Short mmCIF file of C-alpha atoms in Angstrom, two decimals:
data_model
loop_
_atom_site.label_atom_id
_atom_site.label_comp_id
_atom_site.label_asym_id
_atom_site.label_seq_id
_atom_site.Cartn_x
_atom_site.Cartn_y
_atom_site.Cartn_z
CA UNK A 18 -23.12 5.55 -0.16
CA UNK A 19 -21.67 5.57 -3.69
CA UNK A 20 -21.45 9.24 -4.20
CA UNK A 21 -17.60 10.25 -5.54
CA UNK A 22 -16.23 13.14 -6.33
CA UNK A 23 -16.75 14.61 -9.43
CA UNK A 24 -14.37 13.71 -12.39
CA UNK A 25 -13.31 17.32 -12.12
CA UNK A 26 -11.99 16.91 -9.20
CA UNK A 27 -10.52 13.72 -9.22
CA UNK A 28 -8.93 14.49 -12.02
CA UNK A 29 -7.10 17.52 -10.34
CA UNK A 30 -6.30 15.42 -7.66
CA UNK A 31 -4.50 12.80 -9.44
CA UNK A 32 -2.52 15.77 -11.31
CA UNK A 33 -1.49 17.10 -7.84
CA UNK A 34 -0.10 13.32 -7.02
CA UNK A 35 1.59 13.33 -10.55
CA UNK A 36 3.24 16.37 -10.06
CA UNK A 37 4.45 15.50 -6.34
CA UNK A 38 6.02 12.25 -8.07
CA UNK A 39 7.67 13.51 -10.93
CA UNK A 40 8.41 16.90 -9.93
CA UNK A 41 7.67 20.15 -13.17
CA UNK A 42 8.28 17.95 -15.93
CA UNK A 43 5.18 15.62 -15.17
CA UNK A 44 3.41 16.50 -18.31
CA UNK A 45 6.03 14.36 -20.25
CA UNK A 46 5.32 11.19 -18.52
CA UNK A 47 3.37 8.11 -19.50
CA UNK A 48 1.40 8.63 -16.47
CA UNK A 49 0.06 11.97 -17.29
CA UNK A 50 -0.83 11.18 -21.55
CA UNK A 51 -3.00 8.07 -19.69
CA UNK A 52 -4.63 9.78 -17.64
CA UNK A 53 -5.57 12.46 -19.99
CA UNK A 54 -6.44 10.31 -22.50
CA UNK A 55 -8.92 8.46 -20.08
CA UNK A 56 -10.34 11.06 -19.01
CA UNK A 57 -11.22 13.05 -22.51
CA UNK A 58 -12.26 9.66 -23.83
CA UNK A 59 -14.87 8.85 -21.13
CA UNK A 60 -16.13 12.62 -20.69
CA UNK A 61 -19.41 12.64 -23.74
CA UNK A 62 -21.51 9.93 -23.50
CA UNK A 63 -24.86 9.23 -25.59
CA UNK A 64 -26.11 6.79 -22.25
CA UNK A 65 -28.20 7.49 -19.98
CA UNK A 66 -26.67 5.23 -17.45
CA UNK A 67 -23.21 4.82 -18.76
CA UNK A 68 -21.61 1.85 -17.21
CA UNK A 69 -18.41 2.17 -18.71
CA UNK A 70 -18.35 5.60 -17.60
CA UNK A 71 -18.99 4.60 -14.44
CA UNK A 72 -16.54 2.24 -13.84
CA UNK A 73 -13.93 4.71 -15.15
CA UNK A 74 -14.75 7.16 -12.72
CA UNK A 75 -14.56 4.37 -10.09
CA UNK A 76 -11.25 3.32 -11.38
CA UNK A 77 -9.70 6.74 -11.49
CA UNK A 78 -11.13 7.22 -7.79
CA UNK A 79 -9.25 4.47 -6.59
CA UNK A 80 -6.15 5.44 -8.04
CA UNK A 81 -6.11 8.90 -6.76
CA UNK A 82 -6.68 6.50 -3.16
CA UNK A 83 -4.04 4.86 -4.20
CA UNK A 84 -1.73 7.35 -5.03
CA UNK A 85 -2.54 10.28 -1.78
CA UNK A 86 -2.61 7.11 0.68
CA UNK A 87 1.53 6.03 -0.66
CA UNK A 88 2.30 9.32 -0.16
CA UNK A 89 0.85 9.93 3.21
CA UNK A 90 1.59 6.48 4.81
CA UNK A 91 5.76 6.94 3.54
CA UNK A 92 5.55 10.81 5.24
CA UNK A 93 4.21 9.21 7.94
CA UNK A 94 6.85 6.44 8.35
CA UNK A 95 9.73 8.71 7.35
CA UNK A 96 8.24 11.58 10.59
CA UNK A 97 7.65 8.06 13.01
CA UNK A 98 9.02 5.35 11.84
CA UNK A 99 12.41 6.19 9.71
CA UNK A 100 14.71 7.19 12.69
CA UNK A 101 16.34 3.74 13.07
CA UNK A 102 18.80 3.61 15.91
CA UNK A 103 20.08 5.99 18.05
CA UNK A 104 24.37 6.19 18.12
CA UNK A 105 25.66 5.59 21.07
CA UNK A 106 27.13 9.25 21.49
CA UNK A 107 23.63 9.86 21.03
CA UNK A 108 22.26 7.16 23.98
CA UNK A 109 25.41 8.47 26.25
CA UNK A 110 24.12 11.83 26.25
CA UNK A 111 20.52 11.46 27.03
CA UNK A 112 21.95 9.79 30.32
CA UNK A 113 23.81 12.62 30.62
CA UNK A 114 27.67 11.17 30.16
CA UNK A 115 30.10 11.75 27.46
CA UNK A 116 32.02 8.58 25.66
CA UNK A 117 35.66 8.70 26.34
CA UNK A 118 37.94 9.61 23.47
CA UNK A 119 40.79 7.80 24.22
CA UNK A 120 41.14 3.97 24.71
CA UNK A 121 41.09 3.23 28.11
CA UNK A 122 39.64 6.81 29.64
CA UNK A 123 36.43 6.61 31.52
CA UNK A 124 33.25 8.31 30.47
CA UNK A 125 32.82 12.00 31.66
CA UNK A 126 29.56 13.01 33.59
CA UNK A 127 28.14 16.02 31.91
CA UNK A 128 26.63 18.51 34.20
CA UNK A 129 22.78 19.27 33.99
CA UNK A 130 22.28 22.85 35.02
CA UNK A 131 18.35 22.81 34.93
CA UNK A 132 15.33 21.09 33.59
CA UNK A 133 15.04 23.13 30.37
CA UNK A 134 18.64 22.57 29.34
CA UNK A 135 18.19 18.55 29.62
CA UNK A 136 15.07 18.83 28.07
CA UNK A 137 17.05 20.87 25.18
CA UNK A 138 19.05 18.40 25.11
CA UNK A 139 16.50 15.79 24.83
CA UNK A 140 15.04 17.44 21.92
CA UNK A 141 18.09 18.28 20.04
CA UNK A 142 18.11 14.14 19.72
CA UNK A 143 15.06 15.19 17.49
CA UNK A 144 12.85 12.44 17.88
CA UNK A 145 9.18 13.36 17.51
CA UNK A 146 7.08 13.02 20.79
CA UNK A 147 4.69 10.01 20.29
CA UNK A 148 2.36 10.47 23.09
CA UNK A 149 0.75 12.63 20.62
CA UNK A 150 -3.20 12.07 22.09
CA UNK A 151 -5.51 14.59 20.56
CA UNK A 152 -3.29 16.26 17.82
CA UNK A 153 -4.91 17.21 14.88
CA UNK A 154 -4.71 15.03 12.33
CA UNK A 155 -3.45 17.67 9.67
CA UNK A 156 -1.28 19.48 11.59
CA UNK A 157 1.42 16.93 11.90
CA UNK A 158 1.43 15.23 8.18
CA UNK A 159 1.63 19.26 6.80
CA UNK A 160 4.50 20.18 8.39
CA UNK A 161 6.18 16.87 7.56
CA UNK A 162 5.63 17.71 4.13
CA UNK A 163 6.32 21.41 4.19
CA UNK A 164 9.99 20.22 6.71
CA UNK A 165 12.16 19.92 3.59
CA UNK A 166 15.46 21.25 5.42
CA UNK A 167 13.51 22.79 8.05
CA UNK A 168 15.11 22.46 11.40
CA UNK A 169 12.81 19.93 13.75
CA UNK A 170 14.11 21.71 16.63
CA UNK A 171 12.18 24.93 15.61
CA UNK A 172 8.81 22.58 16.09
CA UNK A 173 9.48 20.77 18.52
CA UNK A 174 9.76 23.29 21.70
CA UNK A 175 6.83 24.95 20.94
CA UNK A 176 4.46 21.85 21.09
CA UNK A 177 6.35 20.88 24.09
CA UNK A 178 4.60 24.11 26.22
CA UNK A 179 1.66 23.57 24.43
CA UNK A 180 1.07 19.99 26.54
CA UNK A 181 2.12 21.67 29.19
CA UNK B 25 42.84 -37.10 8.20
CA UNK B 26 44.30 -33.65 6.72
CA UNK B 27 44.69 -35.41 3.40
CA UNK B 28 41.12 -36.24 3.09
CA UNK B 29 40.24 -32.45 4.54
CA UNK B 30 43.05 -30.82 1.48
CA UNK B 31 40.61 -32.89 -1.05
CA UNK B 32 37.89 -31.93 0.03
CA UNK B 33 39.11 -27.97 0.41
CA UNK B 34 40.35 -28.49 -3.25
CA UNK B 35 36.96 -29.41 -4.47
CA UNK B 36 35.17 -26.34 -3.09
CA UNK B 37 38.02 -24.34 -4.33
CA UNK B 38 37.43 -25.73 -7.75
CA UNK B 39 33.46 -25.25 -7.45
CA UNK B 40 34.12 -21.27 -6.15
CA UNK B 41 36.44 -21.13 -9.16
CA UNK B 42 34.06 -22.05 -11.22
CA UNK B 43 31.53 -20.11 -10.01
CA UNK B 44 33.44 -17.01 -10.59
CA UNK B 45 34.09 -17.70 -14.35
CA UNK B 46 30.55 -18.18 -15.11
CA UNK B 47 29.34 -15.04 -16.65
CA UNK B 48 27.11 -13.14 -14.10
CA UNK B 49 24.07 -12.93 -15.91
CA UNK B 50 21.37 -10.60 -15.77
CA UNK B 51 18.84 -12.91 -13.84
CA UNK B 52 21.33 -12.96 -11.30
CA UNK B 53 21.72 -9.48 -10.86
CA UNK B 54 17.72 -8.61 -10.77
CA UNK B 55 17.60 -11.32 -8.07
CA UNK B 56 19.94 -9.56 -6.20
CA UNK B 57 17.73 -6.64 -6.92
CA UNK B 58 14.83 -7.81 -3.95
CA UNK B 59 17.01 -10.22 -2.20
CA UNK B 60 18.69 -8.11 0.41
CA UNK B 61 16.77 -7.04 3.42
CA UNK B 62 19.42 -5.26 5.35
CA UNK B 63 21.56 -3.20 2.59
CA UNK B 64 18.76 -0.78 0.66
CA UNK B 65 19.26 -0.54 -2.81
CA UNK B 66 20.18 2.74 -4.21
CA UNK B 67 18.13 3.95 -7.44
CA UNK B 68 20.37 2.74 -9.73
CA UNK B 69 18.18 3.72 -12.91
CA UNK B 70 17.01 7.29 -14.62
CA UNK B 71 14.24 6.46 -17.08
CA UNK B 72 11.21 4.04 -16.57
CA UNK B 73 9.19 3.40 -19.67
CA UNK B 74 7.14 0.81 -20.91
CA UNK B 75 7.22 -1.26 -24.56
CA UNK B 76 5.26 -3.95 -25.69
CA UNK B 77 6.62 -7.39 -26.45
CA UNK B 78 5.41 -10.68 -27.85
CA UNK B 79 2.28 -11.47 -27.36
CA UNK B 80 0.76 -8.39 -26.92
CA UNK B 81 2.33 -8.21 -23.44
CA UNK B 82 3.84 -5.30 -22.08
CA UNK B 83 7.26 -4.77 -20.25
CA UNK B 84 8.84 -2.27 -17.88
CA UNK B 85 12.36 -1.03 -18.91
CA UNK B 86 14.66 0.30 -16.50
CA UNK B 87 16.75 2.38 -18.26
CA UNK B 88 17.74 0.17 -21.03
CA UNK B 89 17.15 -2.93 -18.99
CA UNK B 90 14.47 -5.05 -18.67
CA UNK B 91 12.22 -5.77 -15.44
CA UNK B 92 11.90 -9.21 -13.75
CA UNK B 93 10.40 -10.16 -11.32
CA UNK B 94 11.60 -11.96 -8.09
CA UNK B 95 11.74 -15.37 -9.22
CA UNK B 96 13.88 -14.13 -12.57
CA UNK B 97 10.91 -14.56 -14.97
CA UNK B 98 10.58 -11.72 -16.97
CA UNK B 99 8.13 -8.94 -16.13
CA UNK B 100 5.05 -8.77 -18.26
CA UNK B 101 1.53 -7.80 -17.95
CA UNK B 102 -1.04 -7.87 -20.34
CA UNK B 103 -2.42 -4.49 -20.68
CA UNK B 104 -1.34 -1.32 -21.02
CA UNK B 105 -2.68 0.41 -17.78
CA UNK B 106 -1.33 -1.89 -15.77
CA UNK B 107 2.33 -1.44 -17.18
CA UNK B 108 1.67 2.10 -16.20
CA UNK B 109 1.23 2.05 -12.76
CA UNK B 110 3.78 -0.13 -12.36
CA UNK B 111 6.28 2.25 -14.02
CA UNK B 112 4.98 5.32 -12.22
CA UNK B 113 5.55 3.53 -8.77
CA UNK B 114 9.22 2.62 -10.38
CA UNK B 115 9.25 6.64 -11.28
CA UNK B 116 8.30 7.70 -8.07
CA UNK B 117 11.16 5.89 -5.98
CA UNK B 118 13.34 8.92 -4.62
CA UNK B 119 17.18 8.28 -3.72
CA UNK B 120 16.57 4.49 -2.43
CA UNK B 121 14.10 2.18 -3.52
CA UNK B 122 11.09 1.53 -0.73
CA UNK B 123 9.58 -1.56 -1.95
CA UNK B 124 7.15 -1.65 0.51
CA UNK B 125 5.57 1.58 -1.04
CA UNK B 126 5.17 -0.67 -4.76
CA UNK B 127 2.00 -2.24 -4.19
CA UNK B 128 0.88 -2.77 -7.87
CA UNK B 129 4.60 -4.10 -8.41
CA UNK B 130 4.16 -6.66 -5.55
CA UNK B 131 0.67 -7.82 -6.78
CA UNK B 132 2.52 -7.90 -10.60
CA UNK B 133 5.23 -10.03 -8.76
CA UNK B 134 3.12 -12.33 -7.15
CA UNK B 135 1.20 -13.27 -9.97
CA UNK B 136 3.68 -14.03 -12.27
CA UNK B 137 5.73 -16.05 -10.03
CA UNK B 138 3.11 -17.94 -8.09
CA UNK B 139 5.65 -18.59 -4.82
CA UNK B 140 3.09 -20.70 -2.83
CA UNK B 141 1.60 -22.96 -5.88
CA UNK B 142 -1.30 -22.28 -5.47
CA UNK B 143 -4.16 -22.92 -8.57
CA UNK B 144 -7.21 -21.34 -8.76
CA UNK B 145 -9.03 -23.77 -6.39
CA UNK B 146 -7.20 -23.64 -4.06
CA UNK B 147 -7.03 -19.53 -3.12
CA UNK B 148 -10.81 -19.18 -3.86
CA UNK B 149 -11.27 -21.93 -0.70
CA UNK B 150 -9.05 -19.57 1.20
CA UNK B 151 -10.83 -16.69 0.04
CA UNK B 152 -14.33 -18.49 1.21
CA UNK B 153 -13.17 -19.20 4.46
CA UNK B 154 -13.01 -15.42 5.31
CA UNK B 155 -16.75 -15.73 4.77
CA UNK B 156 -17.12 -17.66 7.95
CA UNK B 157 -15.49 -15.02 10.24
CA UNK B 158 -16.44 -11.66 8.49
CA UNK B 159 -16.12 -8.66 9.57
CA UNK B 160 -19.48 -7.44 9.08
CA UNK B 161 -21.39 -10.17 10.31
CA UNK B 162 -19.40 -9.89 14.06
CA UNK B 163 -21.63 -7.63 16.44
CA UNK B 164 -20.91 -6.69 19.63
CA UNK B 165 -23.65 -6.33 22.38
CA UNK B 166 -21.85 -3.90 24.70
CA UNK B 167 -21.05 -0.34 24.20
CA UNK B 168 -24.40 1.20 23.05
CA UNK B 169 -23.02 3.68 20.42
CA UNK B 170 -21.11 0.90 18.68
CA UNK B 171 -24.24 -1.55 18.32
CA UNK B 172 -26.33 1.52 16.74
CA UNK B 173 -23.00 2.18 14.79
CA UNK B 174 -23.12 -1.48 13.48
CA UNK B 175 -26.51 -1.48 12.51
CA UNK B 176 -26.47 2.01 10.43
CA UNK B 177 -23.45 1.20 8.53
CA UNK B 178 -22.89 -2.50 8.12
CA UNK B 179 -26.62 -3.74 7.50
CA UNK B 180 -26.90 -2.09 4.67
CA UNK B 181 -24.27 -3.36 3.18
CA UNK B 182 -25.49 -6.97 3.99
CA UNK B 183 -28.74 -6.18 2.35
CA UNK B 184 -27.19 -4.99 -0.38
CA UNK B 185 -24.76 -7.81 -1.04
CA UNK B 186 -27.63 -9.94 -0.19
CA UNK B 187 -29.65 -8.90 -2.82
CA UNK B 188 -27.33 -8.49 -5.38
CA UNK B 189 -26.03 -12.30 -5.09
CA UNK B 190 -29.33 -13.89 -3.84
CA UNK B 191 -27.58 -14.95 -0.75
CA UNK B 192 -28.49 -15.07 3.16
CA UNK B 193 -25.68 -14.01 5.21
CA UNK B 194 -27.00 -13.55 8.66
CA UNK B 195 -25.18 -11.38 11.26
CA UNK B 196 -24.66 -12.51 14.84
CA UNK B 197 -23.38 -11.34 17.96
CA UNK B 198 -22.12 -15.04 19.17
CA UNK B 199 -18.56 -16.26 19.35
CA UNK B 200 -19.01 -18.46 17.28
CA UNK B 201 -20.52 -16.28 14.16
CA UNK B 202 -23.45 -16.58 11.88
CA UNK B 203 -23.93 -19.76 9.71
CA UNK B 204 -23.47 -19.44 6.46
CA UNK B 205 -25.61 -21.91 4.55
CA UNK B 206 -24.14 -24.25 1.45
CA UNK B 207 -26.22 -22.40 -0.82
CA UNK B 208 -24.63 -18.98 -0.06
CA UNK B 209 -21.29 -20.74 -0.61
CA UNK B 210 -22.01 -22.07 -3.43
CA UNK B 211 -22.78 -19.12 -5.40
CA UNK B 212 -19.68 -17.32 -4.18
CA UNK B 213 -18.16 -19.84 -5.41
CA UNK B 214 -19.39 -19.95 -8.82
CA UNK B 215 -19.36 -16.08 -8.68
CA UNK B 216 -15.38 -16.02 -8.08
CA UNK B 217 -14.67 -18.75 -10.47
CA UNK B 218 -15.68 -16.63 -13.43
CA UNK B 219 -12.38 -14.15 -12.38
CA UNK B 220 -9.39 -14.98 -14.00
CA UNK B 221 -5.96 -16.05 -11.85
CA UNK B 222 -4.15 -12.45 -11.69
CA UNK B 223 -8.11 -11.46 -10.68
CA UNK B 224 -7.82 -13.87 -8.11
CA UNK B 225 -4.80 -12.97 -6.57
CA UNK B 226 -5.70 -9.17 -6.33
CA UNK B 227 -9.15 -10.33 -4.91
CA UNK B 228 -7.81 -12.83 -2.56
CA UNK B 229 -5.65 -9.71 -1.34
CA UNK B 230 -7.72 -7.59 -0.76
CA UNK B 231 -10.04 -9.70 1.23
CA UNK B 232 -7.05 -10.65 3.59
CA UNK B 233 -6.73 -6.68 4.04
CA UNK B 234 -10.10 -6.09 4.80
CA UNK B 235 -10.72 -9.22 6.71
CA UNK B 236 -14.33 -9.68 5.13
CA UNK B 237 -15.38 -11.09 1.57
CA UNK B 238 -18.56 -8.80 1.69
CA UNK B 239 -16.87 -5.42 1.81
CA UNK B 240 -14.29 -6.85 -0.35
CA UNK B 241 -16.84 -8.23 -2.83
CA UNK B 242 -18.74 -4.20 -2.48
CA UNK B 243 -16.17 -2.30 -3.44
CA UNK B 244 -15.32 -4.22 -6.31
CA UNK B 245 -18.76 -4.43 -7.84
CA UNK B 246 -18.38 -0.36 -7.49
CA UNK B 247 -20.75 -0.34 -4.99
CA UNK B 248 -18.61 0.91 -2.03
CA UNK B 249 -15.34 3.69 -2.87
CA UNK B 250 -11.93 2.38 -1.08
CA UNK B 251 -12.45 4.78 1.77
CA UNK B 252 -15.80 3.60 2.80
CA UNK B 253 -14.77 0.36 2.50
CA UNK B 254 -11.65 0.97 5.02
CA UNK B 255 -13.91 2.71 7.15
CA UNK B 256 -16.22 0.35 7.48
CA UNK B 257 -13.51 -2.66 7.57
CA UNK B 258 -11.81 -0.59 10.79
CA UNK B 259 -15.77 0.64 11.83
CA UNK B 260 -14.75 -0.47 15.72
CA UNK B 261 -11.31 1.42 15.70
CA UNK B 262 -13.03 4.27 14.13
CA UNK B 263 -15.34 4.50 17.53
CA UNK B 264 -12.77 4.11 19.83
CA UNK B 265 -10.37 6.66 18.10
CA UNK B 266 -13.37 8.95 17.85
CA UNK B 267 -14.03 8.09 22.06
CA UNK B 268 -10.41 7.92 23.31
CA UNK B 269 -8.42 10.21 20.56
CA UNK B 270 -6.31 9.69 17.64
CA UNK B 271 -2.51 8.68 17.93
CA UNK B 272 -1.01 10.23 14.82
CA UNK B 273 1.61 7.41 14.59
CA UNK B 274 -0.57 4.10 15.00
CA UNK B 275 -3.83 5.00 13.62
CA UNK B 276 -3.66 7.06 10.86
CA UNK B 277 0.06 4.89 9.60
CA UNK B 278 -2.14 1.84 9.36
CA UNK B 279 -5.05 3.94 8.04
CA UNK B 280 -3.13 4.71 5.54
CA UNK B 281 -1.46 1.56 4.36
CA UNK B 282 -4.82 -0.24 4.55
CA UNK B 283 -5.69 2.39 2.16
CA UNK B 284 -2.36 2.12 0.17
CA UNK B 285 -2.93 -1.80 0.14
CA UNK B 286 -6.87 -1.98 -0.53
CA UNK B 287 -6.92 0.54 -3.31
CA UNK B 288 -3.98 -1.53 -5.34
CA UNK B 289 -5.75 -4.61 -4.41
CA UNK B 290 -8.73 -3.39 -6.46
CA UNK B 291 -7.28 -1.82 -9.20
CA UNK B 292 -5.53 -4.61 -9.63
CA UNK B 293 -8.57 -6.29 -10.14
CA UNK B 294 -10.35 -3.83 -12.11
CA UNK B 295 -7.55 -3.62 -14.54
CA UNK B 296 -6.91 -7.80 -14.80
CA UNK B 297 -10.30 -8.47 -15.39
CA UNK B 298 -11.26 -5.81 -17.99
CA UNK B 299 -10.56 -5.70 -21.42
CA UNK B 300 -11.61 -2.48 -23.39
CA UNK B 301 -12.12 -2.05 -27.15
CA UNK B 302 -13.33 1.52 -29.32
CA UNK B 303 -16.06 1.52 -31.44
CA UNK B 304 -16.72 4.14 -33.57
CA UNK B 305 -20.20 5.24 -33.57
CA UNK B 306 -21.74 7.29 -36.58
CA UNK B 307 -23.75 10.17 -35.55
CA UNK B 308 -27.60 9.84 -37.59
CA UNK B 309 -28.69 12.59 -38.81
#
């Protein structure tokens, strides 16, 4: 039940989290000399059964938890969660109507040729499906982090025809 | 009438004046800092770095200004690993500052400025009383693969806990729960008395996360890792995601900030309650 990682890996892993923080100059941070430092200090023991070595390892476990789980749970509020409101051009033209440009003209109705050019529509709102039942784990949370600029709309139709 | 209403307009006029005058000083402006819940606050700072005051205490600078904390104390915390993580999660704030992503700062916070009152009696009761309604001791009798589920992984964290405290903690699979007998309280008691009050807080924290004092109490004695204990703490949600499917945005979001939360919670801990020190050690030849 207790078995962690080794202190290799950890290690590695808390680099990786450094560097997605603080971007190429992450060596330079206070962060970075700690961790280091930790780790070097802690690696030779004369114990057996070194508790403070043990405890370290625990302790740099839990940061690297701490660290991976920040950065997942804010990807995964900024791909659900971060939208806030729609605008209400936005709200007119999932109904299918157009807001009037000039004070006192009525709304226009906007003409739906087919099925696939509302749904276009639909998407080009860009709001992630949620009924997402049975999607990988992974799949999702990558391409969140590998979006940067990325259009959605290049995602989004394809995993449309895949539920289909 | 309107004479009485001009006096009293001048008077506020006078107050607002004088309000105005008064220099705006910086405790004013850092309580600003966490006060507003509708405008978010740009990053309005380049450099984080640490330096150590009086008393051995260390302090988070913001470029060249100083940290405090909600309540306009001044932020300090007494070692240097600590001061750390706080600045990292200060680093790691991108255009606009997300406080709910600062755990460590929030712990920090609530430490130092105590908002509820509370001394150390006084949490470690409402620590206890999570005892009574633990997770781990609630079984279900119904779907077959959750009982066995139960049994494998939460009874051997109850023996474990039981023998390492020389406790009984019974499980049950009543409404009303196991009892727990004085005894068994007794020696919690004792046992969380010996942690210090920033100890306290993280501990108290992280049992409210986890909603049980036994997984709490396992993964801070090292004996459980932060995942297994979120596992285990979410054991039922675990089954039914792994029977009816995973939804992306609900499960693995709180999955996640449990994590965020639970892992803070005990380094928090780890950190308030230890106190290292070198010694040099001669090789013999």
């Amino acid at each position: 039940m207790a078995a962690l990682s080794s202190p290799l890996r950890v290690c590695r892993g808390i680099l990786k989290e450094l560097r997605v923080i603080q971007g190429p100059s992450y060596k330079q941070s206070l962060a970075y000399n700690y961790i280091m430092d930790q780790f070097r200090k802690n690696k030779v023991t004369g114990e057996r059964y070194c508790r403070a070595q043990q405890e370290a390892h625990h302790a740099s476990h839990t940061y690297l938890c701490l660290l991976s789980s920040t950065r997942n749970h804010l990807a995964l509020h900024n791909l659900y969660h971060g939208k806030g409101e729609r605008s209400p051009e936005e709200v007119a033209n999932l109904v299918g109507l157009r807001l009037p440009t000039q004070p006192g003209e009525p709304g226009r109705l906007e003409t739906v040729s087919s099925w696939t050019a509302l749904r276009e529509r639909l998407e080009g709102v860009g709001r992630p499906h949620k009924r997402a039942v049975g999607r990988e784990r992974a799949s999702c949370l990558e391409k969140a982090q590998g979006r940067k600029g990325e259009e959605k709309k290049n995602n989004k139709p394809k995993e449309r025809r895949e539920e289909r | 009438m309107f004479r009485s209403l001009v006096r009293l307009q001048n008077q506020f006029g006078n107050a607002l004046f004088l309000r105005k005058v008064c220099p705006r000083s910086q405790q004013s402006q850092f309580a600003l800092k966490y006060s507003t819940a509708a405008a978010e606050r740009k990053r309005f700072y380049q450099d984080v770095s640490i330096s150590q005051g009086e008393g051995g205490l260390y302090e988070i600078n913001l470029d060249r200004r100083k940290l405090k904390t909600p309540g306009g104390k001044l932020f300090t915390v007494p070692n240097e690993a600590l001061a750390i993580a706080v600045a990292t999660e200060w680093d790691a704030q991108r255009e606009t500052l997300k406080f709910y992503t600062m755990h460590m700062t929030t712990l920090c916070n609530t430490a130092l400025d105590n908002p509820t009152e509370r001394n150390k009696d006084q949490m470690i009761n409402a620590a206890l009383k999570f005892l009574e309604t633990d997770t781990v001791c609630y079984r279900v009798d119904e779907p077959h693969g959750l009982v066995e589920l139960q049994k494998n992984e939460w009874d051997p964290v109850l023996h474990w806990i039981e023998n390492r405290y020389n406790v009984t903690i019974g499980s049950s699979s009543s409404i009303l729960g196991p009892e727990i007998p004085e005894a068994t309280r007794d020696t919690f008691r004792q046992h969380l008395n010996s942690y210090n009050f920033w100890s306290l807080t993280g501990l108290e924290y992280v049992i409210t996360q986890l909603k049980s004092v036994v997984l709490s109490l396992g993964m801070i004695d090292r004996h459980l890792s932060v995942e297994q204990a979120v596992l285990l703490s979410r054991l039922e949600e675990e089954y039914q995601i792994r029977r009816w499917g995973n939804v992306e945005w609900a499960h693995d979001y709180d999955m996640y900030e449990l994590r965020a939360r639970t892992a803070a919670g005990a380094l928090f801990v780890h950190l308030s309650s230890e106190s290292s020190t070198v010694k040099r050690k001669l090789l013999q030849d």
